[in-house]
CSV table of C-alpha atoms in Angstrom, one decimal:
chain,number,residue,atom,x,y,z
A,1,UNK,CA,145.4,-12.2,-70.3
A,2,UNK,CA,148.0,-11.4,-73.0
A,3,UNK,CA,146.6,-10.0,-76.6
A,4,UNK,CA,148.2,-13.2,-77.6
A,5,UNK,CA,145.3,-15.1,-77.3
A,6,UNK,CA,142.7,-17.0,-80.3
A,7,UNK,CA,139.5,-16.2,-79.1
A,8,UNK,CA,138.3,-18.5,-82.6
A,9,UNK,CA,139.6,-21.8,-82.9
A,10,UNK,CA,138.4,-22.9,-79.3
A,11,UNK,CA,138.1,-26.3,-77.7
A,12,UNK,CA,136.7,-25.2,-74.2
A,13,UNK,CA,136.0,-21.3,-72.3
A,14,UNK,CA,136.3,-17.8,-74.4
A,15,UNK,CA,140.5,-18.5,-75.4
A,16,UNK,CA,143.2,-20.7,-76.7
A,17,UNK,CA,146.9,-20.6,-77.5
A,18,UNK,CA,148.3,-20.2,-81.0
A,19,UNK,CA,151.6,-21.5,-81.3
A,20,UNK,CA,154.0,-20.1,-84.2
A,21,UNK,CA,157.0,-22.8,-84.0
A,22,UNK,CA,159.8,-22.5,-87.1
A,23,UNK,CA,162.2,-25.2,-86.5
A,24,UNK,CA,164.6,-24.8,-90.1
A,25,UNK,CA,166.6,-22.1,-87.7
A,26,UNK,CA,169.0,-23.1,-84.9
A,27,UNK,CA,168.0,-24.2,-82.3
A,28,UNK,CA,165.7,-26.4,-84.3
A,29,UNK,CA,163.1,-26.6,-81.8
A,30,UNK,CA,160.4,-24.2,-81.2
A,31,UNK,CA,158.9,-24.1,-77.1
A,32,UNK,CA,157.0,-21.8,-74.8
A,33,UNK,CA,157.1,-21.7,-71.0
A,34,UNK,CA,155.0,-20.8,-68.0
A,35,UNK,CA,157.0,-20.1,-64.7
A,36,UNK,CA,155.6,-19.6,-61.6
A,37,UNK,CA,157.5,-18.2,-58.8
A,38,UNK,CA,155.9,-20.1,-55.5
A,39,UNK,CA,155.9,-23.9,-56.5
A,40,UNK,CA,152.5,-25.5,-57.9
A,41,UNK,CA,151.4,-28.5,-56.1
A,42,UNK,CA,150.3,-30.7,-59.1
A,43,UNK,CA,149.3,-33.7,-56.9
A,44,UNK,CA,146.3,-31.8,-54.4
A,45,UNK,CA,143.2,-34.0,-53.9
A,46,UNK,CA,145.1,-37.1,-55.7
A,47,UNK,CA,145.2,-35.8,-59.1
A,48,UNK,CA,148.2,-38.0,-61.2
A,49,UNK,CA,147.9,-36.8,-65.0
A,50,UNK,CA,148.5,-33.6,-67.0
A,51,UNK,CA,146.2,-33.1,-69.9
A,52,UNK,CA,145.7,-30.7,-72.5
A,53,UNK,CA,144.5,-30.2,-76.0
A,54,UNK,CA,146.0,-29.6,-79.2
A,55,UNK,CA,144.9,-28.5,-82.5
A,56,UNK,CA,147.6,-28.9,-85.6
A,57,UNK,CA,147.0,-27.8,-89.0
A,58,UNK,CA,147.1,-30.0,-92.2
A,59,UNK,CA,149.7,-28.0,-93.7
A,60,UNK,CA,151.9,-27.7,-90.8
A,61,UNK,CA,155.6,-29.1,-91.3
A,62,UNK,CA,157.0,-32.4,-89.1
A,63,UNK,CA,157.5,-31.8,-85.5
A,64,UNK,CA,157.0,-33.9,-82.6
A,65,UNK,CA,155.4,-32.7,-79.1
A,66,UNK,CA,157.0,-32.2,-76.1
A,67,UNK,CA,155.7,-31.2,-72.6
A,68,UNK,CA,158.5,-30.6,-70.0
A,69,UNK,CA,158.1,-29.9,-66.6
A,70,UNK,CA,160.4,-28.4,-63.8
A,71,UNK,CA,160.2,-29.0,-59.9
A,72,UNK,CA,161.8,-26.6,-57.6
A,73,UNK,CA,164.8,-28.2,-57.5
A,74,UNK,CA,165.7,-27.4,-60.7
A,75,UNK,CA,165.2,-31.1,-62.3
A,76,UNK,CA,163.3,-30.8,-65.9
A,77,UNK,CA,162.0,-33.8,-67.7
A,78,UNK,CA,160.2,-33.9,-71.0
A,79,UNK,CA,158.0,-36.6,-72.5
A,80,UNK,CA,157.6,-36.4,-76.3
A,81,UNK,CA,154.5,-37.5,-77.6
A,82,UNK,CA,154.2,-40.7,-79.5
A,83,UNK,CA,151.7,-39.4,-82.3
A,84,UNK,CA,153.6,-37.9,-85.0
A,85,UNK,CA,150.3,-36.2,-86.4
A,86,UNK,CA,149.6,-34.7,-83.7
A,87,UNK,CA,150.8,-31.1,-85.1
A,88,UNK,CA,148.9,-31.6,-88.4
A,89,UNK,CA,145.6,-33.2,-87.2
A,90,UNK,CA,143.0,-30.3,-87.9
A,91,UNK,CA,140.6,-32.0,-84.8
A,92,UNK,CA,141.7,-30.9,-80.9
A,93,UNK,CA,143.0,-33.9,-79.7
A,94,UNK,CA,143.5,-34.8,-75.7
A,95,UNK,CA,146.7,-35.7,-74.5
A,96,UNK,CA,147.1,-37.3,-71.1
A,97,UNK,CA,150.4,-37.9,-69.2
A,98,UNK,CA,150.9,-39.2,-66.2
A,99,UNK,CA,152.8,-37.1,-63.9
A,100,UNK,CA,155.1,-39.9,-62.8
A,101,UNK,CA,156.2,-40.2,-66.8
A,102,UNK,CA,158.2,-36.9,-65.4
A,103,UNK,CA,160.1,-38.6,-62.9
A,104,UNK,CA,159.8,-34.4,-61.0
A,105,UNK,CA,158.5,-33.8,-57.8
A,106,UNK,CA,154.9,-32.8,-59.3
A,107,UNK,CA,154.3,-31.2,-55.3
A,108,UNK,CA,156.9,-28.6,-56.4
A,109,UNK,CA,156.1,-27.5,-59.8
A,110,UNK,CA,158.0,-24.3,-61.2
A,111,UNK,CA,157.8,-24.5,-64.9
A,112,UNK,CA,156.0,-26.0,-67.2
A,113,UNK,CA,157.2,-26.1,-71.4
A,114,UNK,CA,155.5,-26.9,-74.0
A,115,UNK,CA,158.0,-27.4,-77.8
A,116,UNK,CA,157.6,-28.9,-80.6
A,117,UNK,CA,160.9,-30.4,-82.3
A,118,UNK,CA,163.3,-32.5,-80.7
A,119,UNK,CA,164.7,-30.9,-77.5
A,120,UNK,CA,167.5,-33.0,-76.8
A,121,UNK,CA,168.5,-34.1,-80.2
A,122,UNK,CA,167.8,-31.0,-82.4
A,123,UNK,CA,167.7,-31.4,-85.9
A,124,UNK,CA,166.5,-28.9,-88.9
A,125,UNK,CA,163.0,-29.4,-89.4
A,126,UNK,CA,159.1,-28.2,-90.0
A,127,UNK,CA,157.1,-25.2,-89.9
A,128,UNK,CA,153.5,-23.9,-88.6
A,129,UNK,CA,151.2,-23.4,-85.8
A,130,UNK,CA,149.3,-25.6,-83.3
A,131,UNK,CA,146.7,-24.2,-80.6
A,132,UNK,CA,146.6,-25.2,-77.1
A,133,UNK,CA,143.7,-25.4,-74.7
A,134,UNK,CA,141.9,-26.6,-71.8
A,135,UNK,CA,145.4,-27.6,-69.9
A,136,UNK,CA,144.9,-29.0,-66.5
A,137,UNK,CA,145.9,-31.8,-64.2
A,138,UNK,CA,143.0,-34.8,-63.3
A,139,UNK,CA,142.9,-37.8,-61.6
A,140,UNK,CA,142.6,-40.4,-64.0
């Protein structure tokens, strides 16, 4: 409900999420986070994968993306996408993970980050803006 929110480039329902990132700066990674104080069960009704969409833009600089979640334990993994165009492909684009790529306890969700650079091995890099929509957990 922020006044964040592109209510124009859309892939599903009235809003999306621009995404500034500027990775030339320290700490050469750009990410965003969602924390929720009671822990999300990710796995109700056998659901198993994370998906969301992305949008890049063509003249967006290098960056790869990265979805990292946190259980209540405190344990964060990240999976990097594979698709290095991912941030300057102008179509939305579905990415699916499979929850058990996190190695977390996806009953027990209490943060979820979305980045794009290199979290664990950051190095100076590209500039510009992706949206985000339509994230949600399925059962694939």
């Amino acid at each position: 409900n922020g006044t964040f929110a592109e209510t124009f480039v859309l892939h599903g329902g009235t809003q999306s999420m621009p995404f500034s990132y500027n990775n030339a700066a320290s700490p050469h990674y750009s990410e965003t986070e969602r924390s929720w104080t009671n822990p999300q069960d990710w796995t109700a009704e056998g659901v198993d994968t994370l998906c969301l969409f992305v949008r890049g833009l063509e003249e967006n600089g290098d960056g790869s993306a990265y979805v990292g979640l946190e259980d209540n334990t405190g344990k964060l993994a990240v999976v990097t996408s594979a698709d290095a165009t991912l941030v300057t492909t102008e179509a939305w684009t579905q990415v699916n993970i499979p929850l058990a790529y996190f190695g977390v306890n996806a009953a027990k969700i209490t943060k979820m980050c979305l980045g794009i650079g290199d979290r664990d091995n950051p190095t100076p890099g590209g500039a510009g803006k992706v949206y985000i929509d339509d994230i949600r957990v399925i059962k694939q």
